[in-house]
């Protein structure tokens, strides 16, 4: 039996972890033992616990209760507490997801203790180091031993940074780069059938017979910069004259709207019956909204991809994206936080045809492939 220790902390990581936990439980429970460590980066019920309950993820074995803080403090606290758990549990490997501060802390803590790091969603690059996530993912990739790439582009990015493909040895100095596909594609396929049966979100938000645009905003450079935040909401206000907007709001954005949105725009947004602002929704609710909307407008990494899984056009509120293949399809347009660009992207994408959606993210069996590669690694030692 091999022991892996999984680090999660932020909403998208908890959701991603569901795919591997499900496969381990189903097919590998006699060979892989998973110890789950929640850093506590996200802690509101609707940013954390809801996903464990709804997606059947085992409750964390440890919650480090780190909570919100500046980058240095938050990452430092995580590093210290993850190290304690690693010394106690002595796992055969550490599994990290994505690019958050929890990812970075896990990668650093384990690599310094010479515990192999397996990075799921490796190789993504925005080539914009002013994003905290870009720093986290570069650092995490460069101390990892198994790098599970969701896309061919991620492999190319790693090759550019000197990673060698087709290696026979496999350790921190000779990492193995693997095209696994995307665990979020696995999850979207698996949970969309369940969501149809279990969620009543469309009824609850009176959307059953209404066309709507689904919107999410949480990137720090959008929420924390008043000029960008006002430009985005000004565009949303104009779009809402044509179509209903549904915005499940991230706690960071809710807080920053108070301080960073102009008073007049704030009252126009909050008194507007064509803009539905709700608390964050569960993943089943989210994929139901994604599969029934006309279009997605988002700055989220995960949501822009899920829009594509459900064959919806998407306006990305960022100057660049790590998921560059989406841009090639023409179904996804970058509009940054520029009011005019957002409005013209919305107009341009209104009549996107579904034939444009090509399969880029694997076959829905990424987690199975990842579990097999992990076992291969352990058995070769
Ligand atoms: C983090 C990740 C980001 C990811 C996002 C997913 C980093 C650097 N950023 O950003 O990559 O896309 O999660 O959602 O790791 N807050 C609450 N309740 C919570 C969690 C947060 O109120 O349960 C508020 C706090 O005011 C906190 C702020 O949101 O200060 C930001 O939270 P934090 O985890 O630091 O960053 P995110 O913006 O969520
Ligand atoms: N999500 C959710 N409820 C919400 C908003 C998002 O379940 O109210 C899910 C979404 O479907 C996706 C993930 O959270 O799977 C994306 O997380 P987020 O946008 O917070 O972070 P990012 O992907 O940008 O890192």
CSV table of C-alpha atoms and ligand atoms in Angstrom, one decimal:
chain,number,residue,atom,x,y,z
A,1,UNK,CA,0.0,0.0,0.0
A,2,UNK,CA,1.4,3.4,-1.0
A,3,UNK,CA,0.4,6.6,0.9
A,4,UNK,CA,-0.2,9.8,-1.0
A,5,UNK,CA,-0.9,13.1,0.9
A,6,UNK,CA,-3.2,15.4,-1.0
A,7,UNK,CA,-3.1,19.2,-0.4
A,8,UNK,CA,-6.2,21.2,-1.1
A,9,UNK,CA,-7.3,24.6,0.2
A,10,UNK,CA,-9.1,26.8,-2.4
A,11,UNK,CA,-12.5,26.0,-4.0
A,12,UNK,CA,-11.2,24.8,-7.4
A,13,UNK,CA,-8.7,22.4,-5.8
A,14,UNK,CA,-11.4,20.8,-3.7
A,15,UNK,CA,-13.5,20.2,-6.8
A,16,UNK,CA,-10.5,18.9,-8.8
A,17,UNK,CA,-9.6,16.5,-6.0
A,18,UNK,CA,-13.0,14.8,-6.3
A,19,UNK,CA,-11.9,13.1,-9.5
A,20,UNK,CA,-8.9,11.3,-8.2
A,21,UNK,CA,-10.5,10.5,-4.8
A,22,UNK,CA,-13.4,8.9,-6.7
A,23,UNK,CA,-11.0,6.7,-8.8
A,24,UNK,CA,-8.9,5.7,-5.8
A,25,UNK,CA,-12.0,4.7,-3.9
A,26,UNK,CA,-13.4,2.8,-6.9
A,27,UNK,CA,-10.3,1.0,-8.3
A,28,UNK,CA,-7.2,1.5,-6.2
A,29,UNK,CA,-8.3,1.3,-2.6
A,30,UNK,CA,-6.0,-1.8,-2.0
A,31,UNK,CA,-2.9,-0.1,-3.4
A,32,UNK,CA,-3.3,3.7,-2.8
A,33,UNK,CA,-4.1,5.3,0.6
A,34,UNK,CA,-5.0,9.0,0.3
A,35,UNK,CA,-4.5,11.3,3.3
A,36,UNK,CA,-6.3,14.7,2.7
A,37,UNK,CA,-4.9,17.9,4.1
A,38,UNK,CA,-7.1,21.0,3.8
A,39,UNK,CA,-5.0,24.2,4.4
A,40,UNK,CA,-8.1,26.2,5.3
A,41,UNK,CA,-7.3,28.8,2.6
A,42,UNK,CA,-11.1,28.8,1.7
A,43,UNK,CA,-13.3,28.3,4.7
A,44,UNK,CA,-16.9,29.7,4.1
A,45,UNK,CA,-19.4,26.9,4.0
A,46,UNK,CA,-20.2,27.7,0.3
A,47,UNK,CA,-16.5,27.9,-0.7
A,48,UNK,CA,-15.4,24.6,0.9
A,49,UNK,CA,-17.7,22.2,2.9
A,50,UNK,CA,-20.4,22.2,0.3
A,51,UNK,CA,-18.1,20.5,-2.2
A,52,UNK,CA,-17.1,17.7,0.2
A,53,UNK,CA,-20.8,17.0,0.9
A,54,UNK,CA,-22.0,17.2,-2.7
A,55,UNK,CA,-19.1,15.6,-4.6
A,56,UNK,CA,-18.5,12.7,-2.1
A,57,UNK,CA,-15.0,13.8,-1.3
A,58,UNK,CA,-13.7,12.1,1.9
A,59,UNK,CA,-13.6,14.6,4.8
A,60,UNK,CA,-10.0,16.0,5.3
A,61,UNK,CA,-7.8,14.1,7.7
A,62,UNK,CA,-6.3,17.4,8.7
A,63,UNK,CA,-7.6,21.0,8.5
A,64,UNK,CA,-4.7,23.5,9.0
A,65,UNK,CA,-7.1,26.4,9.5
A,66,UNK,CA,-4.8,28.9,7.9
A,67,UNK,CA,-7.5,31.2,6.7
A,68,UNK,CA,-7.1,34.5,4.8
A,69,UNK,CA,-3.9,36.6,5.1
A,70,UNK,CA,-1.3,38.4,2.9
A,71,UNK,CA,0.5,36.1,0.4
A,72,UNK,CA,3.7,35.7,2.5
A,73,UNK,CA,1.9,35.1,5.8
A,74,UNK,CA,-0.7,32.7,4.4
A,75,UNK,CA,1.9,30.7,2.5
A,76,UNK,CA,4.3,30.7,5.4
A,77,UNK,CA,1.7,29.4,7.9
A,78,UNK,CA,0.8,26.7,5.4
A,79,UNK,CA,4.4,25.7,4.9
A,80,UNK,CA,5.0,25.3,8.6
A,81,UNK,CA,1.8,23.3,9.2
A,82,UNK,CA,2.2,21.1,6.2
A,83,UNK,CA,5.7,20.3,7.2
A,84,UNK,CA,4.5,19.0,10.6
A,85,UNK,CA,1.9,16.8,8.9
A,86,UNK,CA,4.5,15.4,6.5
A,87,UNK,CA,6.9,14.6,9.3
A,88,UNK,CA,4.1,12.7,11.1
A,89,UNK,CA,2.5,10.9,8.1
A,90,UNK,CA,5.7,10.2,6.1
A,91,UNK,CA,3.8,9.8,2.8
A,92,UNK,CA,5.3,8.2,-0.3
A,93,UNK,CA,4.4,11.3,-2.3
A,94,UNK,CA,2.5,14.6,-2.1
A,95,UNK,CA,-0.2,15.5,-4.6
A,96,UNK,CA,-0.9,19.2,-5.4
A,97,UNK,CA,-3.4,20.8,-7.7
A,98,UNK,CA,-3.3,23.9,-9.8
A,99,UNK,CA,-1.6,27.2,-8.8
A,100,UNK,CA,-2.8,28.6,-5.5
A,101,UNK,CA,-0.8,29.5,-2.4
A,102,UNK,CA,-1.8,26.1,-1.0
A,103,UNK,CA,-0.2,24.5,-4.1
A,104,UNK,CA,3.1,26.4,-3.6
A,105,UNK,CA,3.2,25.7,0.2
A,106,UNK,CA,2.7,22.0,-0.4
A,107,UNK,CA,5.4,21.9,-3.2
A,108,UNK,CA,8.0,23.6,-1.0
A,109,UNK,CA,7.3,21.7,2.2
A,110,UNK,CA,7.5,18.3,0.5
A,111,UNK,CA,10.4,18.9,-1.8
A,112,UNK,CA,12.6,20.1,1.1
A,113,UNK,CA,11.8,16.9,2.9
A,114,UNK,CA,12.7,14.9,-0.3
A,115,UNK,CA,9.2,13.7,-0.6
A,116,UNK,CA,8.3,13.3,-4.4
A,117,UNK,CA,5.7,15.9,-5.5
A,118,UNK,CA,3.0,15.0,-8.1
A,119,UNK,CA,1.6,18.2,-9.7
A,120,UNK,CA,-1.8,17.8,-11.3
A,121,UNK,CA,-2.5,20.6,-13.8
A,122,UNK,CA,1.2,21.2,-14.5
A,123,UNK,CA,2.7,23.2,-17.3
A,124,UNK,CA,0.1,25.9,-17.6
A,125,UNK,CA,1.5,29.4,-18.2
A,126,UNK,CA,0.0,32.8,-18.7
A,127,UNK,CA,3.5,34.3,-19.2
A,128,UNK,CA,2.4,37.1,-16.9
A,129,UNK,CA,4.5,37.0,-13.7
A,130,UNK,CA,2.4,39.8,-12.1
A,131,UNK,CA,-0.2,37.1,-11.5
A,132,UNK,CA,0.4,35.4,-8.1
A,133,UNK,CA,-0.7,32.1,-9.7
A,134,UNK,CA,2.0,32.3,-12.4
A,135,UNK,CA,4.7,32.4,-9.6
A,136,UNK,CA,3.0,29.5,-7.8
A,137,UNK,CA,2.8,27.3,-10.8
A,138,UNK,CA,6.3,27.9,-12.0
A,139,UNK,CA,7.8,27.2,-8.6
A,140,UNK,CA,5.6,24.1,-8.1
A,141,UNK,CA,6.5,22.6,-11.5
A,142,UNK,CA,10.2,23.0,-10.9
A,143,UNK,CA,10.2,20.9,-7.7
A,144,UNK,CA,7.8,18.3,-9.0
A,145,UNK,CA,8.7,14.7,-9.9
A,146,UNK,CA,5.5,13.7,-11.8
A,147,UNK,CA,4.0,16.5,-13.9
A,148,UNK,CA,0.5,15.8,-15.0
A,149,UNK,CA,-0.4,18.1,-18.0
A,150,UNK,CA,-4.0,18.7,-19.0
A,151,UNK,CA,-3.1,19.8,-22.5
A,152,UNK,CA,-0.5,19.4,-25.3
A,153,UNK,CA,0.2,23.2,-24.8
A,154,UNK,CA,1.2,22.6,-21.2
A,155,UNK,CA,3.7,20.0,-22.4
A,156,UNK,CA,5.2,22.5,-24.9
A,157,UNK,CA,5.5,25.1,-22.1
A,158,UNK,CA,7.5,22.7,-19.9
A,159,UNK,CA,9.8,21.8,-22.8
A,160,UNK,CA,10.5,25.5,-23.3
A,161,UNK,CA,11.6,25.6,-19.7
A,162,UNK,CA,14.1,22.7,-20.2
A,163,UNK,CA,11.9,19.8,-19.1
A,164,UNK,CA,12.9,16.6,-21.0
A,165,UNK,CA,10.3,14.3,-22.4
A,166,UNK,CA,10.7,10.5,-22.6
A,167,UNK,CA,13.0,10.0,-19.6
A,168,UNK,CA,13.6,6.6,-18.1
A,169,UNK,CA,14.7,7.7,-14.7
A,170,UNK,CA,12.2,9.6,-12.6
A,171,UNK,CA,13.1,11.7,-9.6
A,172,UNK,CA,13.2,15.4,-8.7
A,173,UNK,CA,16.2,15.9,-10.9
A,174,UNK,CA,14.7,13.9,-13.8
A,175,UNK,CA,11.0,14.7,-13.6
A,176,UNK,CA,8.5,12.9,-15.8
A,177,UNK,CA,6.1,14.9,-17.9
A,178,UNK,CA,2.8,13.2,-18.6
A,179,UNK,CA,-0.1,14.1,-20.8
A,180,UNK,CA,-3.0,13.1,-18.6
A,181,UNK,CA,-5.9,15.1,-19.8
A,182,UNK,CA,-7.9,17.4,-17.5
A,183,UNK,CA,-9.5,16.1,-14.3
A,184,UNK,CA,-12.1,18.9,-14.6
A,185,UNK,CA,-13.3,17.4,-17.8
A,186,UNK,CA,-13.7,14.0,-16.0
A,187,UNK,CA,-15.7,15.9,-13.3
A,188,UNK,CA,-17.9,17.9,-15.7
A,189,UNK,CA,-18.9,14.7,-17.5
A,190,UNK,CA,-19.4,12.7,-14.4
A,191,UNK,CA,-21.3,15.3,-12.4
A,192,UNK,CA,-23.4,16.9,-15.2
A,193,UNK,CA,-25.8,13.8,-15.2
A,194,UNK,CA,-26.1,14.0,-11.4
A,195,UNK,CA,-26.7,17.8,-11.5
A,196,UNK,CA,-29.7,17.4,-13.9
A,197,UNK,CA,-31.4,15.2,-11.3
A,198,UNK,CA,-30.3,16.9,-8.0
A,199,UNK,CA,-30.2,20.7,-8.5
A,200,UNK,CA,-33.2,23.0,-8.6
A,201,UNK,CA,-31.1,26.2,-9.1
A,202,UNK,CA,-32.8,27.2,-12.4
A,203,UNK,CA,-36.2,27.1,-10.7
A,204,UNK,CA,-34.8,28.8,-7.6
A,205,UNK,CA,-33.4,31.7,-9.6
A,206,UNK,CA,-36.5,31.8,-11.9
A,207,UNK,CA,-34.3,31.0,-14.9
A,208,UNK,CA,-36.3,28.0,-16.4
A,209,UNK,CA,-37.7,30.0,-19.3
A,210,UNK,CA,-35.1,32.8,-19.3
A,211,UNK,CA,-32.0,33.3,-21.5
A,212,UNK,CA,-29.1,34.4,-19.4
A,213,UNK,CA,-25.4,35.1,-19.3
A,214,UNK,CA,-23.5,33.5,-16.5
A,215,UNK,CA,-20.8,35.7,-15.0
A,216,UNK,CA,-18.0,35.2,-12.4
A,217,UNK,CA,-15.3,37.6,-11.2
A,218,UNK,CA,-12.7,37.1,-8.6
A,219,UNK,CA,-9.1,37.8,-10.0
A,220,UNK,CA,-7.3,40.1,-7.6
A,221,UNK,CA,-6.3,42.5,-10.4
A,222,UNK,CA,-10.0,42.9,-11.3
A,223,UNK,CA,-11.4,43.2,-7.8
A,224,UNK,CA,-8.7,45.3,-6.3
A,225,UNK,CA,-8.4,47.9,-9.1
A,226,UNK,CA,-11.3,50.3,-9.1
A,227,UNK,CA,-10.8,51.3,-12.7
A,228,UNK,CA,-11.0,47.7,-13.9
A,229,UNK,CA,-13.9,46.8,-11.6
A,230,UNK,CA,-15.9,49.8,-12.7
A,231,UNK,CA,-15.2,49.0,-16.4
A,232,UNK,CA,-16.4,45.4,-16.0
A,233,UNK,CA,-19.6,46.4,-14.1
A,234,UNK,CA,-20.4,49.2,-16.5
A,235,UNK,CA,-20.2,46.7,-19.4
A,236,UNK,CA,-22.4,44.2,-17.5
A,237,UNK,CA,-25.0,46.9,-16.9
A,238,UNK,CA,-25.2,47.6,-20.6
A,239,UNK,CA,-25.4,43.8,-21.5
A,240,UNK,CA,-28.2,43.4,-18.9
A,241,UNK,CA,-30.4,45.6,-21.0
A,242,UNK,CA,-30.4,42.8,-23.6
A,243,UNK,CA,-30.2,39.7,-21.5
A,244,UNK,CA,-30.4,38.6,-17.8
A,245,UNK,CA,-27.1,38.3,-16.0
A,246,UNK,CA,-26.5,35.8,-13.2
A,247,UNK,CA,-23.5,36.4,-11.0
A,248,UNK,CA,-22.6,34.0,-8.2
A,249,UNK,CA,-20.3,36.3,-6.3
A,250,UNK,CA,-17.0,35.3,-4.8
A,251,UNK,CA,-16.5,36.7,-1.2
A,252,UNK,CA,-13.5,38.7,-2.3
A,253,UNK,CA,-15.5,40.4,-5.0
A,254,UNK,CA,-18.5,41.0,-2.7
A,255,UNK,CA,-16.1,42.8,-0.3
A,256,UNK,CA,-14.3,44.8,-2.9
A,257,UNK,CA,-17.6,46.0,-4.6
A,258,UNK,CA,-18.3,47.9,-1.4
A,259,UNK,CA,-15.2,49.9,-1.6
A,260,UNK,CA,-14.2,50.0,-5.3
A,261,UNK,CA,-17.4,50.4,-7.2
A,262,UNK,CA,-18.6,54.0,-7.9
A,263,UNK,CA,-21.7,54.8,-5.8
A,264,UNK,CA,-24.0,55.4,-8.8
A,265,UNK,CA,-23.0,52.3,-10.6
A,266,UNK,CA,-23.3,50.3,-7.4
A,267,UNK,CA,-26.9,51.3,-6.9
A,268,UNK,CA,-27.7,50.7,-10.6
A,269,UNK,CA,-26.3,47.2,-10.3
A,270,UNK,CA,-27.8,46.2,-7.0
A,271,UNK,CA,-31.3,47.6,-7.8
A,272,UNK,CA,-31.4,45.9,-11.2
A,273,UNK,CA,-33.8,43.1,-11.7
A,274,UNK,CA,-31.9,42.0,-14.8
A,275,UNK,CA,-28.8,41.3,-12.8
A,276,UNK,CA,-29.1,38.4,-10.3
A,277,UNK,CA,-26.4,38.4,-7.8
A,278,UNK,CA,-26.2,35.3,-5.5
A,279,UNK,CA,-23.9,33.8,-3.0
A,280,UNK,CA,-21.4,31.3,-4.4
A,281,UNK,CA,-23.2,28.3,-5.7
A,282,UNK,CA,-22.4,24.6,-5.3
A,283,UNK,CA,-20.6,22.8,-8.2
A,284,UNK,CA,-23.7,20.9,-9.2
A,285,UNK,CA,-25.5,24.2,-9.4
A,286,UNK,CA,-22.7,25.8,-11.3
A,287,UNK,CA,-22.5,23.2,-14.0
A,288,UNK,CA,-26.3,23.4,-14.4
A,289,UNK,CA,-26.0,27.1,-14.9
A,290,UNK,CA,-23.1,26.6,-17.3
A,291,UNK,CA,-25.0,24.1,-19.3
A,292,UNK,CA,-28.2,26.2,-19.6
A,293,UNK,CA,-26.7,29.7,-20.1
A,294,UNK,CA,-26.3,31.5,-23.5
A,295,UNK,CA,-22.8,32.7,-22.8
A,296,UNK,CA,-20.2,32.9,-20.0
A,297,UNK,CA,-18.3,36.1,-19.0
A,298,UNK,CA,-15.6,35.3,-16.5
A,299,UNK,CA,-12.0,35.8,-15.2
A,300,UNK,CA,-11.9,32.3,-13.8
A,301,UNK,CA,-9.5,29.7,-15.1
A,302,UNK,CA,-11.9,26.9,-14.4
A,303,UNK,CA,-15.1,28.5,-15.5
A,304,UNK,CA,-13.8,29.5,-18.9
A,305,UNK,CA,-12.9,25.9,-19.5
A,306,UNK,CA,-16.2,24.5,-18.2
A,307,UNK,CA,-18.0,27.0,-20.6
A,308,UNK,CA,-16.2,25.2,-23.4
A,309,UNK,CA,-17.0,21.7,-22.0
A,310,UNK,CA,-20.7,22.7,-22.2
A,311,UNK,CA,-20.2,24.3,-25.6
A,312,UNK,CA,-20.8,27.8,-24.6
A,313,UNK,CA,-19.0,30.9,-25.9
A,314,UNK,CA,-17.0,32.8,-23.3
A,315,UNK,CA,-15.7,36.3,-22.8
A,316,UNK,CA,-12.6,36.2,-20.7
A,317,UNK,CA,-12.0,39.3,-18.4
A,318,UNK,CA,-8.2,39.0,-18.6
A,319,UNK,CA,-5.5,40.2,-21.0
A,320,UNK,CA,-4.3,36.6,-21.5
A,321,UNK,CA,-5.2,33.0,-20.7
A,322,UNK,CA,-3.3,29.8,-19.9
A,323,UNK,CA,-5.9,27.9,-21.9
A,324,UNK,CA,-4.7,29.3,-25.2
A,325,UNK,CA,-6.3,26.5,-27.3
A,326,UNK,CA,-9.7,28.0,-26.4
A,327,UNK,CA,-8.7,31.2,-28.3
A,328,UNK,CA,-7.9,29.2,-31.5
A,329,UNK,CA,-11.4,27.9,-31.6
A,330,UNK,CA,-12.9,31.4,-31.8
A,331,UNK,CA,-15.5,30.4,-29.1
A,332,UNK,CA,-13.5,32.3,-26.4
A,333,UNK,CA,-12.4,35.9,-26.7
A,334,UNK,CA,-10.1,37.9,-24.4
A,335,UNK,CA,-11.6,41.3,-23.5
A,336,UNK,CA,-9.5,42.2,-20.5
A,337,UNK,CA,-11.3,44.7,-18.2
A,338,UNK,CA,-12.0,47.0,-21.1
A,339,UNK,CA,-15.7,48.0,-21.4
A,340,UNK,CA,-15.7,48.4,-25.2
A,341,UNK,CA,-13.9,45.1,-25.7
A,342,UNK,CA,-16.3,43.3,-23.4
A,343,UNK,CA,-19.3,44.7,-25.3
A,344,UNK,CA,-17.9,43.9,-28.7
A,345,UNK,CA,-16.9,40.4,-27.6
A,346,UNK,CA,-20.4,39.8,-26.3
A,347,UNK,CA,-21.9,40.9,-29.6
A,348,UNK,CA,-19.4,38.8,-31.6
A,349,UNK,CA,-20.0,35.6,-29.7
A,350,UNK,CA,-23.8,35.8,-29.6
A,351,UNK,CA,-24.2,33.5,-32.5
A,352,UNK,CA,-21.3,31.1,-32.0
A,353,UNK,CA,-21.9,27.7,-33.7
A,354,UNK,CA,-21.5,24.5,-31.7
A,355,UNK,CA,-19.3,22.8,-34.4
A,356,UNK,CA,-16.4,24.9,-33.2
A,357,UNK,CA,-16.0,22.9,-30.0
A,358,UNK,CA,-13.2,20.4,-30.5
A,359,UNK,CA,-12.0,17.9,-27.8
A,360,UNK,CA,-8.8,19.3,-26.3
A,361,UNK,CA,-9.0,18.1,-22.7
A,362,UNK,CA,-8.7,14.3,-22.8
A,363,UNK,CA,-11.4,11.6,-22.8
A,364,UNK,CA,-12.8,12.0,-19.3
A,365,UNK,CA,-10.4,9.4,-17.9
A,366,UNK,CA,-7.6,11.7,-16.7
A,367,UNK,CA,-7.8,10.7,-13.0
A,368,UNK,CA,-7.6,7.0,-14.0
A,369,UNK,CA,-4.5,7.7,-16.0
A,370,UNK,CA,-3.0,9.7,-13.1
A,371,UNK,CA,-3.6,6.9,-10.6
A,372,UNK,CA,-1.9,4.3,-13.0
A,373,UNK,CA,1.1,6.6,-13.4
A,374,UNK,CA,1.4,7.0,-9.7
A,375,UNK,CA,1.4,3.3,-9.1
A,376,UNK,CA,4.0,2.8,-11.9
A,377,UNK,CA,6.2,5.3,-10.2
A,378,UNK,CA,6.0,3.7,-6.8
A,379,UNK,CA,6.5,0.2,-8.2
A,380,UNK,CA,9.6,1.2,-10.1
A,381,UNK,CA,11.3,2.4,-6.9
B,1,LIG,C1,-7.5,32.0,-4.6
B,1,LIG,C2,-6.3,31.7,-5.4
B,1,LIG,C3,-6.7,31.8,-6.9
B,1,LIG,C4,-8.0,31.0,-7.2
B,1,LIG,C5,-9.1,31.4,-6.2
B,1,LIG,C6,-10.3,30.4,-6.4
B,1,LIG,C7,-4.1,32.3,-4.5
B,1,LIG,C8,-3.0,33.3,-4.6
B,1,LIG,N1,-5.2,32.6,-5.2
B,1,LIG,O1,-7.9,33.4,-4.8
B,1,LIG,O2,-5.7,31.4,-7.7
B,1,LIG,O3,-8.4,31.3,-8.5
B,1,LIG,O4,-8.6,31.2,-4.9
B,1,LIG,O5,-11.4,30.9,-5.9
B,1,LIG,O6,-4.0,31.3,-3.9
B,1,LIG,N2,-12.6,34.9,1.5
B,1,LIG,C9,-13.7,34.7,2.3
B,1,LIG,N3,-14.1,33.4,2.5
B,1,LIG,C10,-13.4,32.4,2.1
B,1,LIG,C11,-12.3,32.6,1.3
B,1,LIG,C12,-11.9,33.9,1.0
B,1,LIG,O7,-14.4,35.7,2.7
B,1,LIG,O8,-13.8,31.2,2.4
B,1,LIG,C13,-12.2,36.3,1.2
B,1,LIG,C14,-11.2,36.9,2.2
B,1,LIG,O9,-11.5,38.3,2.3
B,1,LIG,C15,-9.9,36.8,1.5
B,1,LIG,C16,-10.3,36.9,0.0
B,1,LIG,O10,-11.5,36.3,-0.1
B,1,LIG,O11,-8.9,37.7,1.9
B,1,LIG,C17,-9.3,36.3,-0.9
B,1,LIG,O12,-9.1,34.9,-0.6
B,1,LIG,P1,-7.7,34.1,-1.1
B,1,LIG,O13,-7.9,32.7,-0.8
B,1,LIG,O14,-6.6,34.8,-0.5
B,1,LIG,O15,-7.7,34.4,-2.6
B,1,LIG,P2,-8.8,34.2,-3.7
B,1,LIG,O16,-9.0,35.5,-4.4
B,1,LIG,O17,-9.9,33.4,-3.2
B,2,LIG,N1,-17.6,27.3,-9.0
B,2,LIG,C1,-18.6,26.9,-8.1
B,2,LIG,N2,-19.4,27.8,-7.6
B,2,LIG,C2,-19.3,29.2,-7.9
B,2,LIG,C3,-18.3,29.6,-8.8
B,2,LIG,C4,-17.4,28.6,-9.3
B,2,LIG,O1,-18.7,25.7,-7.9
B,2,LIG,O2,-20.2,29.9,-7.4
B,2,LIG,C5,-16.7,26.3,-9.5
B,2,LIG,C6,-16.5,26.3,-11.0
B,2,LIG,O3,-17.5,25.5,-11.6
B,2,LIG,C7,-15.1,25.8,-11.2
B,2,LIG,C8,-14.4,26.3,-10.0
B,2,LIG,O4,-15.4,26.6,-9.0
B,2,LIG,O5,-15.1,24.3,-11.2
B,2,LIG,C9,-13.6,27.5,-10.4
B,2,LIG,O6,-13.1,28.1,-9.3
B,2,LIG,P1,-12.7,29.6,-9.3
B,2,LIG,O7,-13.4,30.4,-10.4
B,2,LIG,O8,-12.9,30.1,-7.9
B,2,LIG,O9,-11.1,29.6,-9.4
B,2,LIG,P2,-10.1,29.4,-10.7
B,2,LIG,O10,-10.6,28.3,-11.5
B,2,LIG,O11,-10.1,30.7,-11.4
B,2,LIG,O12,-8.8,29.1,-10.1
